[in-house]
Amino acid sequence: MSAFSRFTPLINALPATVPFVGPEAIERNRGLEVKARIGANENGFGPAPSVLQAIAEAAPSTWKYNDPENFALKQALAAHLGCRPENLAIGEGIDSLLGQIVRLVIEPGFSVVTSLGAYPTFNFHVTGHGGRLVTVPYVDDREDLDGLLDAVRRENPPLVYFANPDNPMGSWWNADSVVAFALAVPETSLLILDEAYCETAPAGSTPAIEALLDRPNVIRTRTFSKAYGLAGARIGYAISTPGTAAAFDKIRNHFGMARISTAAALAALADQDYLGKVIDRIAGSRERIAQIARDNGLTPLPSATNFVAIDCGRDGAYAKSIVDGLMDYGVFIRMPGVAPLNRCIRVSAGPESDMALLEQALPLVLKSL
Amino acid sequence: MSAFSRFTPLINALPATVPFVGPEAIERNRGLEVKARIGANENGFGPAPSVLQAIAEAAPSTWKYNDPENFALKQALAAHLGCRPENLAIGEGIDSLLGQIVRLVIEPGFSVVTSLGAYPTFNFHVTGHGGRLVTVPYVDDREDLDGLLDAVRRENPPLVYFANPDNPMGSWWNADSVVAFALAVPETSLLILDEAYCETAPAGSTPAIEALLDRPNVIRTRTFSKAYGLAGARIGYAISTPGTAAAFDKIRNHFGMARISTAAALAALADQDYLGKVIDRIAGSRERIAQIARDNGLTPLPSATNFVAIDCGRDGAYAKSIVDGLMDYGVFIRMPGVAPLNRCIRVSAGPESDMALLEQALPLVLKSL
């Protein structure tokens, strides 16, 4: 393939690999149809009726660019969270914000601390900016706060990533431990506290907003993609000090947010009743997934998220054969990427029709292996 | 403001300025209401009814991430344009693609050639990656192809930007001149040929797709934001060789596209009848703007875009007082940022109700100055 001859050395050295293969690509590549879409930690319970109404109302004005200051959404989020609009930055999903954060602090060769097997898209951005990943193994299927802190003290990295609750294992720490960890991270290291799944986490596991709001070296990231059911709308936000939050304005795509998406996020935030109902449904679906796992001799792990990691008791090749085998029945799931986490498969919560397909297919797959 | 202490030197050196202030910010800051939104080169004729239908149908599935490979949109665009899907990269508007292109080729201190007064968001991205802008003045309100080529030969820059038709002046070159220019740019310089406004340009001004399709150092950028009336949806695309187009995959936000936006773009592309009607309306509105200008003793410039630059015959301060004065009447327009272009104001095409407001307000503003 003939390509431009003068990309930067960093770009030329980057692999063409992508963080995730989408279910649509699997369908195309394998000639199969996804019937139960429970692999990407989307929320099959869908957005609220009030959100669909807001989308319909916003549609005719999609000829207008979105307000580049995201004024209304920042106001609404600030009121909801109990902070100031100046504490917030808005982006096209947490993925986009992660990319921006990496760009803010990483030059080629700089070290970045994260957990071994944590969010691949973060690693994608780190590698894309020439950062050097320093990984800390999980302990008992949880990210290792002490180990992360040791690595931070040893490496003095500009950037540290920690997710609570965790993806891909669904595990979590209590709020006190998270706050103690965040306060122990030296002010020369920027901590990303990824809270993509905080809405589905048990009480007492998410630090209060004010607990870390005065820390310029802490950025908490959240999203409308999970509990709010708006993954396709691409709306994430970051919470930090006004000074740190303002740095995004130096580099972000100011007109990058979709207008309909913003209207959807505003409506979703306003409909906390619906959110509460969905969280209950997710909890019920987690139980259903766990029971299906147990019925098949597998071990579901506790989960604070909208998915359940299931320990299949053998190695990554075995888990992968289950993932691939389920897709033969149209059941799309995923699995962690590295050992020992990859002894597990990862199943997202979803409606009963999806659960029924999983329940039917899993024993057939296991028997065939 | 307390900010993280260890942003990169490049980030610390960046100004907090943004490329454009949105009309919503003007409303908030000045306590005024925008009644005629004809400043951002949006398309007030709006998207097609078939697009609104597609949005309504896509809304319930916005809980799903968009296909990260943008397979369907690439297929449809390739069929429409007469190229292969591999020739295409999709992004969250041209703005996002411009940021990615800059990142692919620019390291701090590298030179970038563009026209003095051309698209500010491109400059924002260049500065954001530490690039050094080398600007070539317009000649007769057109970007100067010979001057750009001289600068390219002198500087050997990794990156060159040229828009045809041009923004903010609305001027254009014929296709033969553009092709000759593109072929003369050395293969060590990547040429961005920004064709955001190509749909509204006169016949013979846009090179055939195949004319530059084998040039690894040429990327043509296009958008659904202008003629297609989908600025708020954020869908742009780049056309180049497969090798160059593939480079975007190394750094882009793979799950960055909104799902409803993609559905809207597919429907808009399929409805070329509606596009044709809108292009006629835009042409009619350009005539209307030009007549209003002439009626007030001002000089409209010829335009190949969905806006008209109007020469107000004096300096930038005078033009700015017209821009500000029109906003007192709720008429939002913009103007070029640098001399001598800033003797002009820039008015976007729009429905007759907007034109009537402009027609009413402009003489009152001019009389008051």
XYZ file of C-alpha atoms in Angstrom:
738
model
C 0.000 0.000 0.000
C 1.324 3.346 -1.014
C 1.328 5.712 1.949
C 2.661 9.193 2.563
C 6.406 8.971 3.073
C 6.861 11.382 5.919
C 4.661 10.429 8.830
C 6.440 11.039 12.147
C 8.725 8.262 13.406
C 6.269 7.714 16.266
C 3.409 7.160 13.814
C 5.482 4.869 11.623
C 6.319 2.754 14.656
C 2.688 2.350 15.720
C 0.954 -0.947 15.034
C -2.273 -1.001 13.042
C -4.026 -2.933 15.801
C -7.218 -1.511 17.230
C -8.434 -1.685 20.825
C -11.580 -3.692 20.086
C -13.206 -5.448 17.166
C -16.843 -4.404 16.930
C -19.689 -6.925 16.787
C -20.558 -5.689 13.300
C -17.087 -6.710 12.105
C -17.514 -10.137 13.688
C -20.811 -10.517 11.870
C -19.204 -9.577 8.566
C -16.064 -11.631 9.063
C -17.796 -14.783 10.260
C -21.035 -14.480 8.305
C -23.054 -14.679 11.504
C -25.773 -12.540 12.998
C -25.532 -11.148 16.519
C -28.776 -12.048 18.287
C -27.719 -11.264 21.858
C -25.483 -8.209 21.952
C -24.000 -8.661 25.414
C -20.287 -8.229 24.803
C -19.440 -4.530 24.774
C -20.933 -3.514 28.136
C -23.575 -1.556 26.338
C -26.941 -1.276 28.002
C -29.561 -3.274 26.135
C -32.299 -1.910 28.359
C -31.900 1.182 26.237
C -32.358 4.877 26.850
C -35.372 6.332 28.631
C -38.556 7.184 26.705
C -37.896 10.763 27.768
C -34.535 10.542 26.018
C -36.122 9.288 22.813
C -38.513 12.206 23.040
C -35.615 14.633 23.455
C -33.859 13.120 20.449
C -36.976 13.547 18.339
C -37.275 17.171 19.416
C -33.599 17.894 18.737
C -33.461 16.196 15.337
C -34.708 19.091 13.157
C -32.012 21.390 14.577
C -29.151 19.020 13.838
C -28.133 21.475 11.101
C -26.713 23.616 13.919
C -23.347 22.966 15.493
C -23.513 22.077 19.141
C -22.639 24.820 21.628
C -18.827 24.424 21.789
C -18.817 25.466 25.458
C -21.278 22.708 26.371
C -22.825 25.251 28.702
C -26.161 23.572 29.360
C -24.697 20.123 29.912
C -22.020 21.455 32.256
C -24.654 23.350 34.237
C -26.856 20.291 34.537
C -24.007 17.979 35.455
C -22.650 20.420 38.016
C -26.050 20.675 39.672
C -26.423 16.907 39.633
C -22.949 16.155 40.927
C -22.566 18.983 43.396
C -19.660 20.772 41.819
C -19.119 23.829 39.644
C -19.344 23.830 35.842
C -15.690 24.887 35.872
C -14.831 21.519 37.390
C -16.000 19.770 34.222
C -14.753 18.952 30.761
C -17.016 17.290 28.188
C -15.835 14.921 25.483
C -16.930 12.419 22.844
C -17.013 9.561 25.332
C -14.414 8.732 27.956
C -12.290 7.306 25.132
C -11.862 10.763 23.669
C -11.113 12.281 27.065
C -8.498 9.600 27.756
C -6.790 10.449 24.485
C -6.746 14.116 25.406
C -5.418 13.459 28.896
C -2.588 11.352 27.529
C -1.722 14.123 25.089
C -1.691 16.666 27.910
C 1.037 14.901 29.859
C 2.862 12.280 27.796
C 5.885 12.751 25.575
C 7.646 9.838 23.896
C 9.364 7.622 26.450
C 7.415 8.859 29.459
C 6.128 6.136 31.750
C 2.464 5.483 32.472
C 1.270 3.206 35.258
C -1.817 1.056 34.852
C -2.999 -2.441 35.735
C -2.043 -5.437 33.595
C -5.225 -6.202 31.681
C -7.040 -2.934 32.383
C -8.793 -0.815 29.743
C -7.114 -1.422 26.347
C -8.259 1.854 24.806
C -6.294 3.763 27.423
C -3.216 1.742 26.480
C -3.950 2.467 22.809
C -3.771 6.197 23.496
C -0.624 5.872 25.634
C 1.150 3.921 22.911
C -0.144 6.361 20.325
C 1.638 9.201 22.102
C 4.816 7.216 22.626
C 4.274 6.532 26.301
C 5.808 3.501 28.006
C 3.291 1.333 29.857
C 4.289 0.085 33.291
C 1.750 -2.526 34.343
C 0.835 -3.834 37.764
C -0.823 -7.268 38.024
C -4.287 -7.628 39.486
C -4.455 -9.288 42.899
C -7.472 -11.480 43.556
C -9.058 -10.115 40.385
C -8.933 -6.563 41.691
C -6.659 -3.757 40.614
C -3.890 -3.639 43.216
C -3.910 -0.256 44.943
C -0.727 -0.932 46.907
C 1.011 -2.267 43.837
C -0.059 0.714 41.773
C 1.213 3.065 44.454
C 4.545 1.228 44.636
C 4.916 1.555 40.873
C 4.056 5.245 41.042
C 6.668 5.846 43.730
C 9.264 3.897 41.774
C 8.563 5.376 38.338
C 7.380 8.910 39.158
C 5.138 8.686 36.084
C 3.248 11.725 34.811
C 0.141 9.553 34.474
C -1.605 6.745 36.377
C -4.821 4.967 35.407
C -7.153 3.252 37.841
C -10.774 2.258 37.279
C -13.297 1.838 40.076
C -15.337 -0.269 39.480
C -12.929 -2.168 37.307
C -13.305 -3.313 33.733
C -12.912 -6.164 32.666
C -13.287 -7.928 36.027
C -16.190 -5.972 37.552
C -14.398 -5.732 40.896
C -14.237 -2.629 43.076
C -12.766 -0.969 46.145
C -14.652 0.934 48.792
C -14.633 4.708 48.655
C -12.302 5.142 51.613
C -9.634 3.001 49.986
C -9.993 4.868 46.712
C -9.702 8.247 48.399
C -6.672 7.144 50.418
C -5.046 5.886 47.238
C -5.809 9.069 45.315
C -4.460 11.269 48.097
C -1.294 9.161 48.276
C -0.541 9.612 44.586
C 2.117 12.369 44.469
C 0.996 15.644 42.980
C 3.495 15.165 40.138
C 1.490 12.183 38.881
C -1.889 12.751 37.260
C -4.370 10.101 38.393
C -7.190 9.112 36.069
C -9.920 7.653 38.251
C -12.171 6.044 35.654
C -15.691 5.748 37.041
C -17.466 4.638 33.876
C -19.457 2.103 35.888
C -20.051 4.098 39.076
C -23.834 4.230 38.658
C -24.148 0.460 39.012
C -21.696 0.134 41.913
C -22.792 -0.639 45.457
C -23.284 2.137 47.966
C -20.048 3.163 49.621
C -17.814 2.351 46.686
C -17.747 5.713 44.923
C -16.014 8.599 46.691
C -18.078 11.722 47.267
C -17.440 14.366 44.632
C -15.968 16.807 47.129
C -13.503 14.213 48.427
C -11.104 14.789 45.540
C -12.350 18.029 44.050
C -9.396 20.097 45.248
C -6.759 17.750 43.816
C -5.284 19.192 40.597
C -3.680 15.811 39.907
C -6.923 13.819 39.950
C -9.306 13.553 36.997
C -12.423 11.431 37.426
C -14.030 10.268 34.185
C -17.666 9.277 33.742
C -19.970 8.493 30.865
C -23.496 8.270 29.538
C -22.544 5.078 27.692
C -23.238 2.534 30.415
C -26.052 2.915 32.953
C -27.626 5.749 30.946
C -27.783 3.561 27.838
C -26.259 6.062 25.404
C -23.066 4.387 24.172
C -23.817 5.351 20.585
C -24.216 9.007 21.489
C -20.605 9.500 22.691
C -20.826 11.640 25.775
C -18.300 11.454 28.548
C -17.157 13.961 31.112
C -14.184 14.625 33.329
C -14.250 16.062 36.833
C -11.232 17.878 38.257
C -10.074 21.243 39.519
C -10.977 24.211 37.306
C -7.333 24.644 36.371
C -6.890 21.050 35.265
C -10.290 20.918 33.557
C -9.422 24.059 31.584
C -6.429 22.332 29.991
C -8.769 20.316 27.772
C -9.782 23.575 26.097
C -6.245 23.937 24.746
C -6.472 20.834 22.597
C -10.007 19.481 22.336
C -12.131 19.491 19.210
C -14.333 22.361 20.385
C -17.105 21.586 17.933
C -16.787 17.825 18.374
C -19.928 17.027 20.331
C -23.023 15.951 18.419
C -26.020 18.156 19.076
C -28.590 15.379 19.341
C -26.276 13.507 21.702
C -26.087 16.496 23.997
C -29.874 16.777 24.052
C -30.051 13.070 24.852
C -27.587 13.411 27.717
C -29.506 16.316 29.220
C -32.730 14.331 29.107
C -31.093 11.219 30.504
C -29.617 13.133 33.411
C -32.999 14.668 34.169
C -34.698 11.264 34.274
C -33.174 9.745 37.394
C -36.318 7.672 37.945
C -35.636 5.773 34.763
C -31.964 5.424 35.676
C -32.956 3.876 38.977
C -35.193 1.351 37.242
C -32.467 0.424 34.780
C -29.957 -0.029 37.572
C -32.383 -2.455 39.190
C -32.762 -4.326 35.915
C -28.997 -4.481 35.522
C -28.679 -5.898 39.020
C -31.298 -8.497 38.168
C -29.527 -9.379 34.957
C -26.227 -9.776 36.806
C -27.923 -12.319 39.055
C -29.339 -14.085 36.019
C -25.911 -14.258 34.359
C -24.366 -15.550 37.587
C -27.004 -18.261 37.889
C -26.508 -19.359 34.284
C -22.783 -19.570 34.975
C -23.256 -21.634 38.098
C -25.749 -23.913 36.351
C -22.983 -24.700 33.902
C -20.311 -25.336 36.494
C -18.614 -21.977 36.014
C -17.849 -19.369 38.678
C -19.285 -15.871 38.362
C -17.254 -13.147 40.020
C -18.921 -10.427 42.093
C -19.642 -7.368 39.962
C -20.178 -3.661 40.591
C -20.717 -3.010 36.891
C -23.205 -3.796 34.130
C -21.371 -6.997 33.279
C -20.213 -10.194 34.971
C -16.810 -11.792 34.596
C -17.164 -15.570 34.717
C -14.230 -17.731 35.739
C -14.191 -20.684 33.344
C -11.557 -22.472 35.396
C -9.016 -23.033 32.658
C -6.746 -20.973 30.415
C -7.279 -18.193 27.912
C -7.550 -20.562 24.972
C -10.439 -22.335 26.673
C -12.233 -19.078 27.455
C -11.694 -17.926 23.886
C -13.246 -21.104 22.563
C -16.318 -20.333 24.656
C -16.458 -16.768 23.326
C -16.128 -18.011 19.749
C -18.539 -20.873 20.335
C -21.249 -18.634 21.762
C -21.004 -16.448 18.681
C -21.956 -19.497 16.608
C -25.326 -19.156 18.345
C -25.428 -15.384 17.831
C -24.392 -14.622 21.397
C -21.760 -11.870 21.329
C -19.613 -11.639 24.467
C -16.011 -10.651 25.130
C -13.203 -11.682 27.474
C -10.198 -10.111 29.221
C -7.069 -9.894 27.104
C -4.264 -11.094 29.384
C -3.518 -13.886 31.865
C -4.630 -14.675 34.476
C -7.743 -12.579 33.844
C -8.301 -14.339 30.532
C -9.435 -17.490 32.268
C -12.716 -15.544 32.380
C -15.375 -14.580 29.892
C -17.227 -11.278 30.275
C -20.972 -11.050 29.773
C -22.873 -7.744 29.745
C -26.231 -7.343 31.442
C -29.163 -7.223 29.063
C -32.849 -7.971 28.613
C -34.293 -11.409 29.337
C -34.398 -12.322 25.643
C -30.606 -12.033 25.573
C -30.269 -14.000 28.787
C -32.445 -16.780 27.401
C -30.188 -17.085 24.368
C -27.142 -17.269 26.616
C -28.835 -19.880 28.792
C -29.606 -22.012 25.735
C -26.245 -21.677 24.046
C -23.756 -21.954 26.898
C -24.304 -25.637 27.768
C -24.194 -26.574 24.080
C -20.922 -24.738 23.661
C -19.374 -26.243 26.781
C -20.425 -29.741 25.720
C -18.844 -29.264 22.303
C -15.425 -28.326 23.707
C -6.532 28.376 39.281
C -4.856 25.300 40.586
C -3.841 23.020 37.723
C -1.798 19.869 37.453
C 1.875 20.794 37.683
C 3.315 18.557 35.017
C 1.575 19.126 31.718
C 4.045 18.916 28.842
C 5.976 22.105 27.988
C 4.059 22.229 24.713
C 0.722 22.194 26.535
C 1.878 24.805 29.046
C 2.884 27.095 26.184
C -0.489 26.832 24.430
C -2.904 29.731 24.698
C -6.402 29.136 26.019
C -7.893 30.750 22.936
C -10.461 28.824 20.945
C -10.946 28.855 17.181
C -14.482 30.231 17.259
C -16.948 31.610 19.768
C -20.295 29.908 19.317
C -23.533 31.866 18.858
C -24.818 30.415 22.130
C -21.896 32.021 23.958
C -22.629 35.339 22.260
C -26.237 35.078 23.399
C -25.154 34.383 26.975
C -22.416 36.985 27.056
C -24.427 39.785 25.481
C -27.865 38.876 26.794
C -29.228 38.744 23.243
C -31.174 36.165 21.283
C -29.995 34.927 17.901
C -32.946 35.223 15.516
C -31.079 34.729 12.226
C -28.334 32.150 12.648
C -26.317 32.931 9.533
C -22.766 33.169 10.849
C -21.286 29.679 11.128
C -21.900 28.490 7.562
C -24.435 26.036 8.820
C -27.308 25.155 6.549
C -30.542 26.608 7.825
C -32.508 24.800 5.141
C -31.956 21.803 7.357
C -31.606 18.105 6.728
C -33.905 16.147 4.422
C -37.191 14.692 5.702
C -35.687 11.310 4.860
C -32.835 12.125 7.227
C -35.200 13.009 10.048
C -36.935 9.709 9.400
C -33.615 7.859 9.606
C -32.778 9.609 12.873
C -36.117 8.583 14.349
C -35.534 4.987 13.308
C -31.991 4.949 14.692
C -32.830 6.576 18.025
C -33.907 3.453 19.970
C -30.623 1.716 19.143
C -28.442 4.555 20.391
C -27.545 2.288 23.315
C -25.232 0.505 20.871
C -21.803 1.782 19.971
C -21.427 2.689 16.338
C -19.586 0.212 14.110
C -15.964 1.305 14.688
C -15.041 0.343 11.126
C -17.744 2.621 9.681
C -18.310 -0.127 7.150
C -21.706 0.918 5.811
C -20.821 4.591 5.509
C -17.549 3.813 3.760
C -19.345 1.505 1.326
C -21.972 4.115 0.554
C -19.467 6.932 0.161
C -17.214 4.820 -2.049
C -20.131 3.977 -4.332
C -21.191 7.612 -4.433
C -17.721 9.017 -5.037
C -16.378 6.350 -7.333
C -13.534 5.095 -5.187
C -12.881 2.136 -2.901
C -13.836 2.034 0.791
C -10.119 1.674 1.489
C -9.616 5.160 0.110
C -11.671 6.624 2.959
C -11.303 7.596 6.583
C -14.277 8.768 8.639
C -14.115 11.252 11.492
C -16.128 13.457 13.819
C -16.260 16.299 11.300
C -13.401 17.651 9.220
C -12.159 19.388 12.368
C -11.403 16.044 13.957
C -9.740 14.745 10.796
C -7.582 17.871 10.585
C -6.397 17.298 14.145
C -5.516 13.715 13.321
C -3.676 14.665 10.133
C -1.597 17.231 11.991
C -0.739 14.622 14.601
C 0.317 12.163 11.885
C 2.986 14.461 10.473
C 3.872 17.319 12.805
C 6.439 17.380 15.578
C 7.265 20.548 17.514
C 9.013 23.080 15.306
C 7.955 21.557 11.986
C 6.655 24.028 9.444
C 3.141 24.020 8.002
C 2.123 26.091 4.996
C -1.322 27.639 4.753
C -2.934 30.872 3.591
C -2.973 33.937 5.822
C -6.545 34.073 7.079
C -7.565 30.552 6.100
C -9.388 28.092 8.379
C -8.541 28.945 12.034
C -9.344 25.482 13.382
C -6.598 24.010 11.232
C -4.194 26.541 12.724
C -5.462 25.630 16.200
C -4.473 22.015 15.624
C -1.090 22.950 14.130
C -0.271 25.141 17.104
C -1.570 22.462 19.432
C 1.012 20.037 18.086
C 3.827 22.584 18.172
C 3.882 23.229 14.435
C 5.135 26.493 12.991
C 2.666 28.208 10.657
C 4.070 29.672 7.460
C 1.357 31.792 5.887
C 0.908 32.972 2.329
C -1.284 36.049 1.700
C -4.407 35.793 -0.423
C -4.213 37.444 -3.843
C -7.390 39.061 -5.106
C -9.282 37.360 -2.269
C -8.256 33.921 -3.463
C -5.749 31.558 -1.912
C -2.558 32.017 -3.937
C -1.626 28.727 -5.581
C 1.687 30.012 -6.891
C 2.534 31.589 -3.573
C 1.655 28.416 -1.692
C 3.835 26.395 -4.041
C 6.739 28.798 -3.610
C 6.425 28.487 0.161
C 6.300 24.704 -0.084
C 9.451 24.626 -2.202
C 11.196 26.988 0.175
C 10.141 25.348 3.453
C 9.819 21.676 2.488
C 6.997 21.427 5.057
C 5.499 18.068 5.993
C 2.047 19.628 5.664
C 0.217 22.097 3.420
C -3.397 23.252 3.706
C -5.480 24.552 0.832
C -9.263 24.846 0.654
C -11.231 24.843 -2.591
C -13.687 26.522 -2.429
C -12.150 28.798 0.139
C -13.419 29.785 3.548
C -13.768 32.644 4.605
C -13.798 34.346 1.197
C -15.944 31.936 -0.814
C -13.527 32.092 -3.739
C -12.386 29.107 -5.798
C -10.063 27.796 -8.480
C -11.011 25.640 -11.409
C -10.318 21.937 -11.215
C -7.419 21.995 -13.659
C -5.563 24.562 -11.584
C -6.199 22.605 -8.401
C -4.959 19.362 -9.946
C -1.866 21.043 -11.360
C -1.132 22.522 -7.945
C -1.657 19.207 -6.147
C 0.587 17.360 -8.569
C 3.276 20.007 -8.174
C 3.383 19.631 -4.387
C 6.422 17.407 -3.708
C 5.659 13.956 -2.400
C 7.419 14.838 0.863
C 4.693 17.367 1.656
C 1.232 16.159 2.591
C -1.436 18.329 0.967
C -4.791 18.739 2.664
C -7.259 19.713 -0.037
C -10.228 20.827 2.056
C -13.411 20.507 -0.002
C -15.939 21.205 2.739
C -17.923 23.354 0.339
C -17.517 21.355 -2.869
C -21.219 20.504 -3.202
C -22.145 24.167 -3.678
C -19.275 24.977 -6.053
C -19.793 25.624 -9.759
C -19.263 22.838 -12.274
C -15.631 22.472 -13.241
C -14.192 23.627 -9.947
C -13.862 20.291 -8.132
C -11.310 17.796 -9.476
C -12.619 14.376 -10.392
C -12.028 11.847 -7.633
C -9.682 9.763 -9.756
C -7.531 12.792 -10.604
C -5.663 12.614 -7.283
C -6.554 9.164 -5.996
C -3.098 7.698 -6.569
C -1.277 10.457 -4.674
C -0.194 9.266 -1.214
C 0.577 12.862 -0.270
C -2.900 14.234 -0.995
C -5.825 13.999 1.424
C -9.133 15.522 0.361
C -11.531 16.324 3.216
C -15.299 16.608 2.906
C -18.225 16.919 5.265
C -21.927 16.447 5.874
C -21.953 19.731 7.822
C -22.562 22.151 4.979
C -24.707 21.301 1.943
C -26.095 18.189 3.662
C -27.243 20.259 6.638
C -25.806 18.042 9.367
C -23.268 20.259 11.158
C -24.511 19.110 14.560
C -24.048 15.443 13.652
C -20.248 15.662 13.190
C -19.460 13.560 10.160
C -16.523 14.269 7.930
C -14.460 12.065 5.672
C -11.038 11.995 4.095
C -10.151 10.624 0.660
C -6.626 9.426 -0.107
C -4.661 6.342 -1.065
C -5.418 3.222 0.990
C -1.993 3.458 2.619
C -2.451 7.037 3.734
C -6.080 6.522 4.739
C -5.051 3.561 6.906
C -2.790 5.779 9.006
C -5.851 7.287 10.695
C -6.558 3.874 12.206
C -3.356 4.136 14.229
C -4.562 7.102 16.235
C -8.258 7.783 15.777
C -10.911 7.332 18.421
C -12.281 4.123 16.898
C -15.575 4.330 18.765
C -15.861 8.097 18.316
C -18.668 8.334 15.775
C -22.211 8.794 17.021
C -24.579 6.079 15.841
C -27.515 8.348 15.034
C -25.165 10.651 13.132
C -23.985 7.790 10.974
C -27.569 6.818 10.185
C -28.268 10.442 9.303
C -25.275 10.620 6.972
C -26.298 7.436 5.173
C -29.788 8.781 4.625
C -28.514 12.183 3.509
C -26.175 10.609 0.994
C -29.010 8.505 -0.384
C -31.240 11.532 -0.886
C -29.447 13.369 -3.679
C -32.755 14.840 -4.869
C -33.064 16.764 -1.645
C -29.412 17.801 -1.841
C -30.024 19.204 -5.299
C -32.973 21.230 -4.072
C -31.003 22.600 -1.150
C -28.116 23.567 -3.409
C -30.589 25.537 -5.523
C -31.929 27.232 -2.409
C -28.402 28.067 -1.288
C -27.677 29.588 -4.685
C -30.852 31.642 -4.414
C -29.927 32.772 -0.932
C -26.449 33.808 -2.105
C -28.125 36.033 -4.685
C -30.399 37.460 -2.025
C -27.451 38.218 0.274
C -25.586 39.825 -2.608
C -28.559 42.021 -3.483
C -28.984 43.123 0.128
C -25.298 44.033 0.187
C -25.528 46.027 -3.027
C -28.681 47.773 -1.832
C -26.635 49.029 1.093
C -23.669 50.187 -0.951
C -21.507 47.196 -0.071
C -19.797 44.814 -2.489
C -20.592 41.102 -2.409
C -17.810 38.816 -3.591
C -18.526 35.873 -5.890
C -19.064 32.689 -3.878
C -18.789 28.970 -4.524
C -19.893 28.177 -0.982
C -22.973 28.440 1.218
C -21.958 31.917 2.347
C -21.099 35.281 0.852
C -18.190 37.494 1.840
C -19.206 41.132 1.587
C -16.579 43.817 1.139
C -17.540 46.686 3.440
C -14.927 48.946 1.918
C -13.107 49.930 5.080
C -10.976 48.281 7.747
C -11.480 45.393 10.146
C -12.739 47.639 12.929
C -15.509 48.873 10.671
C -16.499 45.358 9.612
C -16.464 44.254 13.246
C -18.804 47.086 14.191
C -21.199 45.790 11.546
C -20.956 42.231 12.898
C -21.575 43.449 16.442
C -24.297 45.831 15.340
C -26.219 43.163 13.460
C -26.190 41.002 16.569
C -28.064 43.781 18.362
C -30.902 42.841 16.014
C -30.406 39.131 16.569
C -28.574 38.640 13.269
C -25.543 36.419 13.923
C -22.824 36.625 11.259
C -19.041 36.338 11.330
C -16.062 37.907 9.553
C -12.544 36.955 8.460
C -9.900 37.269 11.142
C -6.980 39.015 9.430
C -6.296 41.953 7.090
C -7.011 42.554 4.305
C -9.740 39.902 4.362
C -11.254 41.467 7.464
C -12.592 44.395 5.479
C -15.366 41.885 4.764
C -18.238 40.393 6.682
C -19.335 36.828 6.021
C -22.997 35.896 5.788
C -24.237 32.306 5.509
C -27.061 31.330 3.191
C -30.323 30.619 4.958
C -34.099 30.669 4.665
C -35.979 33.793 3.614
C -36.975 34.616 7.201
C -33.272 35.029 8.018
C -32.683 37.068 4.887
C -35.564 39.382 5.773
C -34.039 40.044 9.186
C -30.689 40.823 7.565
C -32.373 43.108 5.061
C -34.099 45.011 7.853
C -31.150 45.279 10.181
C -28.234 46.038 7.881
C -29.258 49.577 6.828
C -30.066 50.454 10.443
C -26.641 49.259 11.555
C -24.815 51.061 8.763
C -26.668 54.294 9.513
C -25.733 54.045 13.193
C -21.993 53.742 12.537
